[in-house]
Short mmCIF file of C-alpha atoms in Angstrom, two decimals:
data_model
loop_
_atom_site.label_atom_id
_atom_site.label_comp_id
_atom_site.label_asym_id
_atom_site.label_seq_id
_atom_site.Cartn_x
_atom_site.Cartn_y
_atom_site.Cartn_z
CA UNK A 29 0.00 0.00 0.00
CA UNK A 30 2.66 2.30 0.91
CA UNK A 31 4.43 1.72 -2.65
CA UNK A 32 1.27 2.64 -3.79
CA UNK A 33 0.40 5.77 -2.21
CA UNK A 34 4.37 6.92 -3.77
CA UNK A 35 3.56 5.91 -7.08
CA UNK A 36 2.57 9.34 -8.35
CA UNK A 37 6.63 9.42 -8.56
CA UNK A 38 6.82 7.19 -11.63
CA UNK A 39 8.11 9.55 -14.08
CA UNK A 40 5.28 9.06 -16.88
CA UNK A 41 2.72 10.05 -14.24
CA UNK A 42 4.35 13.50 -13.46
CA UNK A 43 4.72 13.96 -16.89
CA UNK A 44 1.34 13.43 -17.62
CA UNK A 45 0.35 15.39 -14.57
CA UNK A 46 2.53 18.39 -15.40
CA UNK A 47 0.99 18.74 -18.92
CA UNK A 48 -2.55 18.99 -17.26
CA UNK A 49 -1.32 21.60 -14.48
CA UNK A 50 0.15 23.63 -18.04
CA UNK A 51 -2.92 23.56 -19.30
CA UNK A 52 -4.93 24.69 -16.04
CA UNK A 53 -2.48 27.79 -15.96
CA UNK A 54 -3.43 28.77 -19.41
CA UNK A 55 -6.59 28.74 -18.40
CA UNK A 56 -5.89 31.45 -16.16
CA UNK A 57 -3.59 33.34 -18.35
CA UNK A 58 -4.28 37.36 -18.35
CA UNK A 59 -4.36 38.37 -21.95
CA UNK A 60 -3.41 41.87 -20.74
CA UNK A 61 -0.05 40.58 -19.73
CA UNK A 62 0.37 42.05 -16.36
CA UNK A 63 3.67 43.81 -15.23
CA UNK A 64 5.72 41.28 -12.94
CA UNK A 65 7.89 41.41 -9.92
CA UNK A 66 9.99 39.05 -8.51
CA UNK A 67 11.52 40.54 -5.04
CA UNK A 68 14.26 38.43 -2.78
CA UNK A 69 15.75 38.67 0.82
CA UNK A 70 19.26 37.55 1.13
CA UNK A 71 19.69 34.89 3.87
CA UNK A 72 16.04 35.63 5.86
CA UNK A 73 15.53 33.11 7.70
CA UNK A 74 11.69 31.47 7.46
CA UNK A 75 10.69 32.43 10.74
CA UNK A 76 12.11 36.40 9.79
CA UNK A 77 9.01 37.98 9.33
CA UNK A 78 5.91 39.43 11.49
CA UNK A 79 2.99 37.33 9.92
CA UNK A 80 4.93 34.29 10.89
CA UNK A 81 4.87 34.73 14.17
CA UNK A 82 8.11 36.69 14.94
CA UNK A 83 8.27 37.95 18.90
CA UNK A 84 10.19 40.97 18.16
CA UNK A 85 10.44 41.66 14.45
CA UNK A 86 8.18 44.13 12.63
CA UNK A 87 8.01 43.57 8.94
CA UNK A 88 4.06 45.46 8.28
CA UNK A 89 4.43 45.61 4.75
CA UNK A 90 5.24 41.93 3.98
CA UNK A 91 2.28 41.72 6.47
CA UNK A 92 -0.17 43.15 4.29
CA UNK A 93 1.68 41.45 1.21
CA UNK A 94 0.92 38.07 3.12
CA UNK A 95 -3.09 39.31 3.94
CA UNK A 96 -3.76 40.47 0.61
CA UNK A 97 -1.85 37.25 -1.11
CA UNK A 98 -1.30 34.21 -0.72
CA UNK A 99 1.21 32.97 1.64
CA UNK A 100 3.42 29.93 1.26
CA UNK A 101 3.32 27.44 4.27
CA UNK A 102 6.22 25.49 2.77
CA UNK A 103 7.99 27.57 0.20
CA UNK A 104 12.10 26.64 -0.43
CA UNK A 105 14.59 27.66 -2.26
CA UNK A 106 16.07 25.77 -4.66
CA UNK A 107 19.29 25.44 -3.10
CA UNK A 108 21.11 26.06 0.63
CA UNK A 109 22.93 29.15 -0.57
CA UNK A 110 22.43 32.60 -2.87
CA UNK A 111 23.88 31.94 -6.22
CA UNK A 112 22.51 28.68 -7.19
CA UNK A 113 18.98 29.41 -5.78
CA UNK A 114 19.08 32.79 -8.30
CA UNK A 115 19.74 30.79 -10.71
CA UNK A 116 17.07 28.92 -10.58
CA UNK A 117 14.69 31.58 -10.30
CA UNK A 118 15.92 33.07 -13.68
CA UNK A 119 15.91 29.52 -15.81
CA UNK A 120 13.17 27.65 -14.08
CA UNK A 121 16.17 24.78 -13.71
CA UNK A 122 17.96 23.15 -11.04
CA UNK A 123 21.11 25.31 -11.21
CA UNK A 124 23.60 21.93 -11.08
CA UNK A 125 22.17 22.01 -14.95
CA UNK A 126 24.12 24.44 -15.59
CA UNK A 127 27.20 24.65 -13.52
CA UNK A 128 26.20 26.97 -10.76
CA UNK A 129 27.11 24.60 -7.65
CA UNK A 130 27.70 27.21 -4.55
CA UNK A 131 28.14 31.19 -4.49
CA UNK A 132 31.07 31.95 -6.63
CA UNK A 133 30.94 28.74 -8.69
CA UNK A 134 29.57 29.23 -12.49
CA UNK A 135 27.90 31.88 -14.08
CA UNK A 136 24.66 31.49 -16.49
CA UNK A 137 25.96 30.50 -19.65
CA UNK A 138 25.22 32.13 -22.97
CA UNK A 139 22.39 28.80 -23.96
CA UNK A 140 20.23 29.08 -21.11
CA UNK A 141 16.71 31.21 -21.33
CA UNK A 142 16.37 33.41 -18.97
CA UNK A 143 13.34 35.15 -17.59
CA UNK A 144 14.60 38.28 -19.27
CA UNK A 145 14.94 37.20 -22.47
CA UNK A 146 11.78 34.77 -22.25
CA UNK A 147 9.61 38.07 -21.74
CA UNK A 148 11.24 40.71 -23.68
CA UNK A 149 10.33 37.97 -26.68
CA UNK A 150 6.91 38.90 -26.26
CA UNK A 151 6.86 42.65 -25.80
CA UNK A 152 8.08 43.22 -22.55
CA UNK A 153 10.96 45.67 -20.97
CA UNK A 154 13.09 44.25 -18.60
CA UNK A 155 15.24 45.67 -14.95
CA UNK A 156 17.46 43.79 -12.74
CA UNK A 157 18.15 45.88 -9.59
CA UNK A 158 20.49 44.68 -6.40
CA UNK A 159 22.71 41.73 -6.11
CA UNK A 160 23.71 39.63 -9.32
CA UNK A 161 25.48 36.95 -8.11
CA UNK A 162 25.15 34.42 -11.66
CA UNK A 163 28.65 35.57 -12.78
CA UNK A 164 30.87 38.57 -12.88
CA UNK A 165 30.36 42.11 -14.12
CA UNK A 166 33.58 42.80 -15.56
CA UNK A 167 36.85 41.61 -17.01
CA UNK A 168 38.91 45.33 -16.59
CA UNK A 169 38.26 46.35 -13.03
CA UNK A 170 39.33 44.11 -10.35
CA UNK A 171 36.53 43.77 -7.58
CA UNK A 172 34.38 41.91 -5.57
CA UNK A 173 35.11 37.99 -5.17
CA UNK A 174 35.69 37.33 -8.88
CA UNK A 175 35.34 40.26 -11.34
CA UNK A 176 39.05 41.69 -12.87
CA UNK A 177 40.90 38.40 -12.23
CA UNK A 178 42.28 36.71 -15.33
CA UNK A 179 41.24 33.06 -13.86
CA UNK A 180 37.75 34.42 -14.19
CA UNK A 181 37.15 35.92 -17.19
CA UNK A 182 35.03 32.60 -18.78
CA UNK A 183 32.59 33.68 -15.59
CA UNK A 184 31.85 36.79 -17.15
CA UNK A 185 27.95 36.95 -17.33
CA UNK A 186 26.45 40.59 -16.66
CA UNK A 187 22.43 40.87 -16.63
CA UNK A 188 22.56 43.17 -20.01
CA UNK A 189 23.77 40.03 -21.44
CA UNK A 190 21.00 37.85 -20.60
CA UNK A 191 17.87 40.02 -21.08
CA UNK A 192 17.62 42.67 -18.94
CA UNK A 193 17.39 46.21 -20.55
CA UNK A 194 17.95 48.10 -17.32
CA UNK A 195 20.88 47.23 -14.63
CA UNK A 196 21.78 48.59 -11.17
CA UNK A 197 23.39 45.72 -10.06
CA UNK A 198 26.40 44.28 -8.32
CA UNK A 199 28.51 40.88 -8.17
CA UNK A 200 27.51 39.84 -4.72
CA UNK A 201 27.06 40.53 -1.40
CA UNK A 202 27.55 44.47 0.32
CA UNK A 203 27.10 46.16 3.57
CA UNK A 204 23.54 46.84 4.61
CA UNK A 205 24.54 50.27 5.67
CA UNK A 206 26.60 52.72 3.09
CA UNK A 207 27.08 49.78 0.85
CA UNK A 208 30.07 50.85 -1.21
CA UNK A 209 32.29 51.85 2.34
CA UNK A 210 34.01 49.12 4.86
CA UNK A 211 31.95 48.82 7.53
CA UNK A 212 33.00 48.03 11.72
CA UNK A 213 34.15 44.12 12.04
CA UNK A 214 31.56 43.74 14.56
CA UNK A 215 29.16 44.00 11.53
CA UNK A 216 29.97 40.69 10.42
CA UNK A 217 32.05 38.79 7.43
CA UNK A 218 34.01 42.21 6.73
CA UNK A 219 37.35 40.86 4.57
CA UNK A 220 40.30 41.57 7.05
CA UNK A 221 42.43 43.25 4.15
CA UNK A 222 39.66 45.88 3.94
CA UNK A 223 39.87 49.03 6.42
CA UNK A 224 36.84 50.26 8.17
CA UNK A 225 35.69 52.99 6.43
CA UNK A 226 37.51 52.82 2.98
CA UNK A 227 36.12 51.48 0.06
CA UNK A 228 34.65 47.95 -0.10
CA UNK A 229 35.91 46.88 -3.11
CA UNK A 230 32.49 46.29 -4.65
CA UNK A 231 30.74 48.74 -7.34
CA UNK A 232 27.26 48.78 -8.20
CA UNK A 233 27.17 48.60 -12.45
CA UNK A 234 24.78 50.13 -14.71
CA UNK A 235 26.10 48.42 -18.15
CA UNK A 236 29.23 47.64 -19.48
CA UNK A 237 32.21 49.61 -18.16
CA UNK A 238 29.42 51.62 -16.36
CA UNK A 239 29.85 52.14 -12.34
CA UNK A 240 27.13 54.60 -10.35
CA UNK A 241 28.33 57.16 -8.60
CA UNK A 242 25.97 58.95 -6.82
CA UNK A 243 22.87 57.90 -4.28
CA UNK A 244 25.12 55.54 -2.62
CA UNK A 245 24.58 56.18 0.74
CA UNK A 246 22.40 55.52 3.50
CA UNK A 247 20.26 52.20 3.75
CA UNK A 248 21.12 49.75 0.81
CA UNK A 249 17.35 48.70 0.45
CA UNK A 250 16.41 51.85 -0.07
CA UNK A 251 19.72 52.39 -2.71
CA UNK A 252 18.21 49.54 -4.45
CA UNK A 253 14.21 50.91 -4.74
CA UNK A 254 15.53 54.23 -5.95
CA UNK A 255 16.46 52.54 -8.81
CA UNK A 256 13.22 50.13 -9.47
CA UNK A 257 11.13 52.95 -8.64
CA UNK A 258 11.90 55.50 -12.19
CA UNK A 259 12.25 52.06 -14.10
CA UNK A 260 8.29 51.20 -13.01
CA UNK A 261 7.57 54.91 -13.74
CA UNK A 262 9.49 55.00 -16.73
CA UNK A 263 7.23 51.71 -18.41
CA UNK A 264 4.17 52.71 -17.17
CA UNK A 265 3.76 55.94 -18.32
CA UNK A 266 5.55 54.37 -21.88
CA UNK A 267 2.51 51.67 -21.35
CA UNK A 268 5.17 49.33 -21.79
CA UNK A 269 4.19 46.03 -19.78
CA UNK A 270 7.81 45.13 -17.05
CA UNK A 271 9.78 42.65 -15.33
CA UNK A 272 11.28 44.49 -12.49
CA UNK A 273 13.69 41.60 -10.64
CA UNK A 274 14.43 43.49 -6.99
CA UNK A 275 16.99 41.12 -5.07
CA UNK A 276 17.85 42.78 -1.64
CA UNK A 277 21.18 42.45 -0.15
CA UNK A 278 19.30 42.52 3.63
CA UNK A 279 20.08 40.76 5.76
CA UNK A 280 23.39 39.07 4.47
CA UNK A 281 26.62 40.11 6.34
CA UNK A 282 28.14 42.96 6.77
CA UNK A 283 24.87 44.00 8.62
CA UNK A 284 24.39 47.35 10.07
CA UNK A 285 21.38 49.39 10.11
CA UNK A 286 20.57 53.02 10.55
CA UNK A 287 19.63 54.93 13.37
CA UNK A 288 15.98 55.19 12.74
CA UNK A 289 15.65 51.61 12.26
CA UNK A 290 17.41 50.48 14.87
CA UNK A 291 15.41 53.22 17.19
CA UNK A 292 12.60 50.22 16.37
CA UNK A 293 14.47 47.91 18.95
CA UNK A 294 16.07 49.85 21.21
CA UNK A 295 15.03 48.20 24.62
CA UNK A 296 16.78 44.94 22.30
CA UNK A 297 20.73 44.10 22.25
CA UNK A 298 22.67 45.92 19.83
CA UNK A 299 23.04 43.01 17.01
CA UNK A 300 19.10 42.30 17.46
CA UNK A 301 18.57 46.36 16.82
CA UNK A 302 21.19 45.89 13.23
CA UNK A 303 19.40 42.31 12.41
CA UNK A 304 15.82 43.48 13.20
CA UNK A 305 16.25 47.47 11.73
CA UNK A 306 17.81 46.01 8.68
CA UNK A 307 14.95 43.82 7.67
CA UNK A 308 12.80 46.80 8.62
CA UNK A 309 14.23 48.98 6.75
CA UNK A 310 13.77 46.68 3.75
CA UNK A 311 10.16 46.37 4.16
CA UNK A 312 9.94 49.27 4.49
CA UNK A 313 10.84 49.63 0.56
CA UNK A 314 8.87 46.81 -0.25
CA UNK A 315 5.54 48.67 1.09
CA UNK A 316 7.16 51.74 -0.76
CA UNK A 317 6.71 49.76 -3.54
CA UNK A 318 3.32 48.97 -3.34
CA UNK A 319 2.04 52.19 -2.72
CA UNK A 320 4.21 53.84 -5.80
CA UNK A 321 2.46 50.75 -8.08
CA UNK A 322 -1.17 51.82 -6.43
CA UNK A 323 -0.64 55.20 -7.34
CA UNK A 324 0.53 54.39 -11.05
CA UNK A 325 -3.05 52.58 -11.66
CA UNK A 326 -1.08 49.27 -11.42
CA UNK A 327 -1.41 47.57 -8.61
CA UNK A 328 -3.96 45.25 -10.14
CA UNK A 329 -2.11 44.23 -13.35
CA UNK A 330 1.27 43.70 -11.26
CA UNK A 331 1.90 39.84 -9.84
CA UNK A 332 4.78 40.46 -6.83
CA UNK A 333 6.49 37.37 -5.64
CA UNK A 334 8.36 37.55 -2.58
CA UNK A 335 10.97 35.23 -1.03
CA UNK A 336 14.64 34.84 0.53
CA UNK A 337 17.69 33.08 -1.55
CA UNK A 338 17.96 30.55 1.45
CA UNK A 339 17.81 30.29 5.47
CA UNK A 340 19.83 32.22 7.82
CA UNK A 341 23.51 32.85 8.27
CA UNK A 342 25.53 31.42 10.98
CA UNK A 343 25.66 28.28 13.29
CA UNK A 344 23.29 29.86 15.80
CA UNK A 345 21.28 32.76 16.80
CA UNK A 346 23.98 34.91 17.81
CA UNK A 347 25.46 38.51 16.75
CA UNK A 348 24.74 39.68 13.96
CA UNK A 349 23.05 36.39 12.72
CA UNK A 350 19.69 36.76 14.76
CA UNK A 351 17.98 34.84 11.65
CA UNK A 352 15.38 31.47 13.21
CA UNK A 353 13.83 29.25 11.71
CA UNK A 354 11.06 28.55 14.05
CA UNK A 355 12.34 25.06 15.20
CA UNK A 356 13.52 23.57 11.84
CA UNK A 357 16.66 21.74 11.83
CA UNK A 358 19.72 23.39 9.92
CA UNK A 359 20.58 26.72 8.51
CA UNK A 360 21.76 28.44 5.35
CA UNK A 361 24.10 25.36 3.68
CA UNK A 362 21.75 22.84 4.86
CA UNK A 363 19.45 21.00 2.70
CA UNK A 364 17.88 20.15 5.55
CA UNK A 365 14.38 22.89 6.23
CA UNK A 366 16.02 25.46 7.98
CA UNK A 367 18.17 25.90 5.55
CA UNK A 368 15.87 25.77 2.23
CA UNK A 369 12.12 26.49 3.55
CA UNK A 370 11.37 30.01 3.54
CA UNK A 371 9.09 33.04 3.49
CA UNK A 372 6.91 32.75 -0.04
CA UNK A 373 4.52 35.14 -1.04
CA UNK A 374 2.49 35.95 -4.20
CA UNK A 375 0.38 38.68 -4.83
CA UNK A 376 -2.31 38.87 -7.62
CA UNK A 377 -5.01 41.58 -7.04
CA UNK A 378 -7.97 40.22 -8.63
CA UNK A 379 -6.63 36.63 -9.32
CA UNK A 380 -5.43 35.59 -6.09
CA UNK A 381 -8.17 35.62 -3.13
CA UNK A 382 -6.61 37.42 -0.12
CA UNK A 383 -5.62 35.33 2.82
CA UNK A 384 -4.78 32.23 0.83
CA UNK A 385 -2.87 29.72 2.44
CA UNK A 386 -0.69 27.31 0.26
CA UNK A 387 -0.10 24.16 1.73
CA UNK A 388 1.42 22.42 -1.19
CA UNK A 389 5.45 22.59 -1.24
CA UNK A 390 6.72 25.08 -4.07
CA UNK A 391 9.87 26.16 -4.42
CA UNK A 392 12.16 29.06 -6.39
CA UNK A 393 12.48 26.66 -9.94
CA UNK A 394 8.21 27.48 -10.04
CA UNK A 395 8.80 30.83 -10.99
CA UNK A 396 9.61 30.38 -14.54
CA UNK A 397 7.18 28.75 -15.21
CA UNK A 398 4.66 30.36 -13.32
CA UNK A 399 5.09 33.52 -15.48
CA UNK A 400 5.29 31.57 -18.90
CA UNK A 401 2.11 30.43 -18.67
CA UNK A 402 0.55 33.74 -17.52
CA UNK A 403 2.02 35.06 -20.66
CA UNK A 404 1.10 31.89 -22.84
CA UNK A 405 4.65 31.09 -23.22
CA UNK A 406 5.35 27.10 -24.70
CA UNK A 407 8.03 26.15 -22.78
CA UNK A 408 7.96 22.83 -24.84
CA UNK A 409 9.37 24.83 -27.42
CA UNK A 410 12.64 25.11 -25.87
CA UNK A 411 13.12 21.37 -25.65
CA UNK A 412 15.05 20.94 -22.26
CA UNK A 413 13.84 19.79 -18.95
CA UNK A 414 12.28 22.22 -16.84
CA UNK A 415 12.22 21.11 -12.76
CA UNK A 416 9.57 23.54 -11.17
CA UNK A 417 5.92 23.94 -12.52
CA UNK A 418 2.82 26.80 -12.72
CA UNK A 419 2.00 28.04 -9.07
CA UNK A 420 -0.69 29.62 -10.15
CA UNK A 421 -3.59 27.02 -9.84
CA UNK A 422 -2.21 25.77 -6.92
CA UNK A 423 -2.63 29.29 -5.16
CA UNK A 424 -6.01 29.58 -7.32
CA UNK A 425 -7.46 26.05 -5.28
CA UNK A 426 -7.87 24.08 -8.51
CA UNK A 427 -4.69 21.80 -7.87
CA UNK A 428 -4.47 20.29 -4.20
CA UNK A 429 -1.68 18.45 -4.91
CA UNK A 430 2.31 18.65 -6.34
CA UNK A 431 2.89 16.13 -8.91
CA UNK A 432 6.64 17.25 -9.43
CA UNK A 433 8.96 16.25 -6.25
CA UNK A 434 11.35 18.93 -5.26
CA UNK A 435 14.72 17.84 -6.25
CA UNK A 436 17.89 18.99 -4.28
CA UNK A 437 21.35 18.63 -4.40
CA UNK A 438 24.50 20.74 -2.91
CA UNK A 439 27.86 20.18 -2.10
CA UNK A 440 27.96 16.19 -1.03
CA UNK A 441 23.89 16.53 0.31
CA UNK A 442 20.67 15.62 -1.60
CA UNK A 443 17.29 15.92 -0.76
CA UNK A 444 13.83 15.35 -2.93
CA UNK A 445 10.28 16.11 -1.21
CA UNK A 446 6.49 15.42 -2.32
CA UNK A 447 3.29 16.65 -0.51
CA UNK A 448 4.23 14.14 2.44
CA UNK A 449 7.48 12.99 2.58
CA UNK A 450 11.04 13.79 2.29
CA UNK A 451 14.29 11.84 1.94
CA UNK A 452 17.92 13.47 2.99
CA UNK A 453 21.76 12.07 2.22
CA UNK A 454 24.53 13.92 3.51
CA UNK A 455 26.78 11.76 1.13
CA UNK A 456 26.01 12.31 -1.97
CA UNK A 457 23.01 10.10 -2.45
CA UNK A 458 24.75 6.87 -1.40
CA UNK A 459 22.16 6.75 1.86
CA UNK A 460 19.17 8.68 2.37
CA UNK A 461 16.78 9.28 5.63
CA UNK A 462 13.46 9.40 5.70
CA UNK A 463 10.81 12.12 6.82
CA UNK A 464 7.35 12.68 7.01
CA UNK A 465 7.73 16.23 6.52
CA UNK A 466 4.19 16.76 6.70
CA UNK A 467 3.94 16.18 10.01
CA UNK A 468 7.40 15.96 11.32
CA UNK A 469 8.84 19.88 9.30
CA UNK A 470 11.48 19.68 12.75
CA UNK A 471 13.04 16.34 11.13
CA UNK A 472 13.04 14.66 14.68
CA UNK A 473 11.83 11.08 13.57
CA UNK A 474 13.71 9.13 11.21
CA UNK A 475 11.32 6.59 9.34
CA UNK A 476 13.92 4.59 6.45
CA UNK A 477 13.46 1.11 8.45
CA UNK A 478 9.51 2.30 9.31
CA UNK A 479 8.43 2.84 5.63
CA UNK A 480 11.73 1.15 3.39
CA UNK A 481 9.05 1.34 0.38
CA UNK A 482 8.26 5.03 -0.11
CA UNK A 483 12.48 5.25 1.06
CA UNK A 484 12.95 2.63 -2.41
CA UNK A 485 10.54 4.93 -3.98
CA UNK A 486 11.60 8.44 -3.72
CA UNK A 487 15.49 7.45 -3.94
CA UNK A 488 14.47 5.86 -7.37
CA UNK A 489 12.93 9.18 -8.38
CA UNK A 490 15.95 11.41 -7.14
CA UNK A 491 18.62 9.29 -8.84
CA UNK A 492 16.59 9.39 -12.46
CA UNK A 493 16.24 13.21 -11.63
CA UNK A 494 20.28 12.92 -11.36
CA UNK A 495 20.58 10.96 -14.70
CA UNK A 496 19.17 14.03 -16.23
CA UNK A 497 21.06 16.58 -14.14
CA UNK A 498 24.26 15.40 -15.19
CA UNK A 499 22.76 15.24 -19.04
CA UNK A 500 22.08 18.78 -18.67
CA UNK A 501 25.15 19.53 -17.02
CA UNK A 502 27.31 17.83 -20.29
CA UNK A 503 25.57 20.70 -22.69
CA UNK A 504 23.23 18.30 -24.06
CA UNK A 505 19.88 20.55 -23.34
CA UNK A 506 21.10 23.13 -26.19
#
């Protein structure tokens, strides 16, 4: 019975499955192909928010995102750290497919489609705004963790090359606070050749051989929103329908916060006032955000989508990683759910009903997909394997239930998930554990010698889904 109740994993069922969940989102397609926005935290843990519960953390405008949406109960990123979970988000495909394996490893290569181009194909302008991190931004100027160096010049992959028309963006990861200056040690992860106070060493690019200069200081969130803000201005009043992708920098080391957001926390420690006023500060921008789109007349033609690029920094709660994950084992690195599951949220005004609550596990490779079928897009056409699927009639009630397991894999661990269950191997797939992550999302009870047929099952399923990794991964997609 149990092999039975597992045997939606047989791969001609999903495929079957996922054809009819295609069709169900074109059913719901908007022919007057709204404006999308795809917005990301940087390391916030899934228990980093004020709708979820949070004792001390006030996050109001993710609030009423979360009210007026639909909110995630088990959303995760594709992967356990930033680079290969954005690169998942902007191909629809487990990163591993293309030879993003850990921040700083690969870069999207020249074959893949990326949301960018996949929209501006059918009439839409494009902005990336914030951190990059899917390859460097130069070959001249020597910066960051890769861009300048000789050695990485094949890594060179800057968002104007891959579809987006407008570019504020930088390799990876800066202060929270003053982002282009060296902030205190005590902020966290601060390079010990850098001085306090002098340059960090990381620019934020416009285009090629194009650094900003100005509107550099203060909170980096706000930096950041400066930027999307004229580019949403700038297509509406064109009537040009937009992709705005907004990935934050908050609240990955260095973090330091301002005054006023700090002020927030006062009667709190001094890293809970940085951790706590940084995130603030960001949603801040994200309800800025909202309000600029309902003043444009655009707030119901806009889907948002709102999530973090993995769980929280650091070992433990402790300076200036305050990040929790409400009880789930692991962190950011871990494939186990404190490390992949957390805050999802997608807004629809009109075609989502307010105070939704999505049971069903979705994760960061849905994206791509999600916003091909609202725009009618045949991913078939592109003739490569695709690993997330259309979130929109889950959120919508007409599906109950995935059909496509999650598929994992990072560093020397491996996971895969369906509705229920979950399997783990912190050696490369040799030997897996078993969860009922239903009803067990703290991964206390072990079940492989309790239920050895859904174990059989499931590892069948993630070692096929490996076959056709590593046939992705030798160029044979293109």
């Amino acid at each position: 019975m149990k092999l039975i109740v597992s045997v939606f994993f047989a791969l001609s069922t999903l495929l079957n499955c996922a054809e009819k969940e295609r069709r169900a989102g074109l059913e719901t397609a908007n022919p007057e192909r709204p404006n999308i926005i795809l917005l990301m935290a940087d390391d916030q843990g899934w228990g980093d928010t004020g709708y979820n519960g949070h004792s001390h953390l006030n996050t109001p405008n993710l609030d009423k995102m979360a009210s007026n949406g639909a909110v995630f109960e088990r959303f995760y990123a594709a992967s356990a750290v930033c680079s290969p979970t954005r690169g998942s988000v902007m191909t629809g495909r487990h990163p591993l497919r293309y030879g993003i394996c850990h921040a700083n490893c690969g870069h999207i290569k020249p074959q893949e489609i990326t949301l960018g181009e996949m929209v501006k194909d059918v009439g839409y302008t494009t902005g990336h705004f914030g951190k990059w991190h899917l390859g460097t931004l130069t070959r001249d100027t020597v910066e960051a963790n890769r861009g300048g160096r000789p050695k990485f010049d094949g890594e060179y992959a800057p968002p104007w090359d891959h579809g987006f028309d407008v570019n504020f963006v930088t390799e990876s990861k800066v202060p929270t606070w003053n982002p282009m200056i060296t902030p205190p040690q005590s902020s966290g992860d601060v390079n010990g050749d850098l001085v306090e106070g002098m340059p960090f060493n990381t620019s934020y690019w416009t285009g090629p051989d194009e650094i900003a200069t100005d509107n550099l200081e203060g909170d980096d969130s706000r930096i950041i929103m400066d930027r999307a803000i004229p580019f949403i201005e700038n297509a509406v009043k064109s009537k040009n329908p937009f992709l705005s992708i907004i990935w934050f920098h908050t609240p990955h080391l260095p973090v330091i916060a301002g005054d006023e957001d700090r002020n927030l926390y006062k009667d709190l420690s001094e890293d809970q006032q940085h951790y706590y006023g940084v995130i603030s500060a960001m949603d801040k921008q994200v309800g800025r955000l909202r309000a600029k789109l309902k003043e444009l007349g655009v707030a119901e033609n806009t889907v948002l989508f709102y999530t973090s690029d993995n769980g929280p920094e650091g070992e433990s709660v402790s300076g200036r990683t305050q990040g929790i994950t409400k009880q789930l084992k692991g962190r950011k690195r871990s494939l186990y759910e404190g490390g992949i599951r957390v805050p999802g949220i997608m807004e629809w005004q009109g075609k989502i009903a307010p105070g939704t609550k999505v049971e069903v596990p979705c994760f960061t490779s849905d994206y791509f997909p999600t916003i091909a079928n609202i725009l009618n897009v045949d991913l078939k056409k592109n003739e490569r394997p695709y690993d997330g699927i259309d979130l929109l009639p889950i959120v919508q009630g007409k599906v109950k239930q995935r059909t496509a397991p999650l598929a994992f894999e990072f560093k020397d661990q491996a996971a895969l998930m369906d509705n229920e269950y979950k399997i783990y191997s912190n050696d490369a797939g040799k030997h897996f554990e078993l969860y009922n992550i239903k009803h067990d999302s703290g991964e206390k009870i072990e079940l492989s010698k309790d239920e050895p047929e859904i174990l059989e099952a499931m590892t069948f399923v993630w070692r096929e889904w490996k076959i056709s990794q590593e046939n992705s991964a030798q160029e044979n997609d293109y």
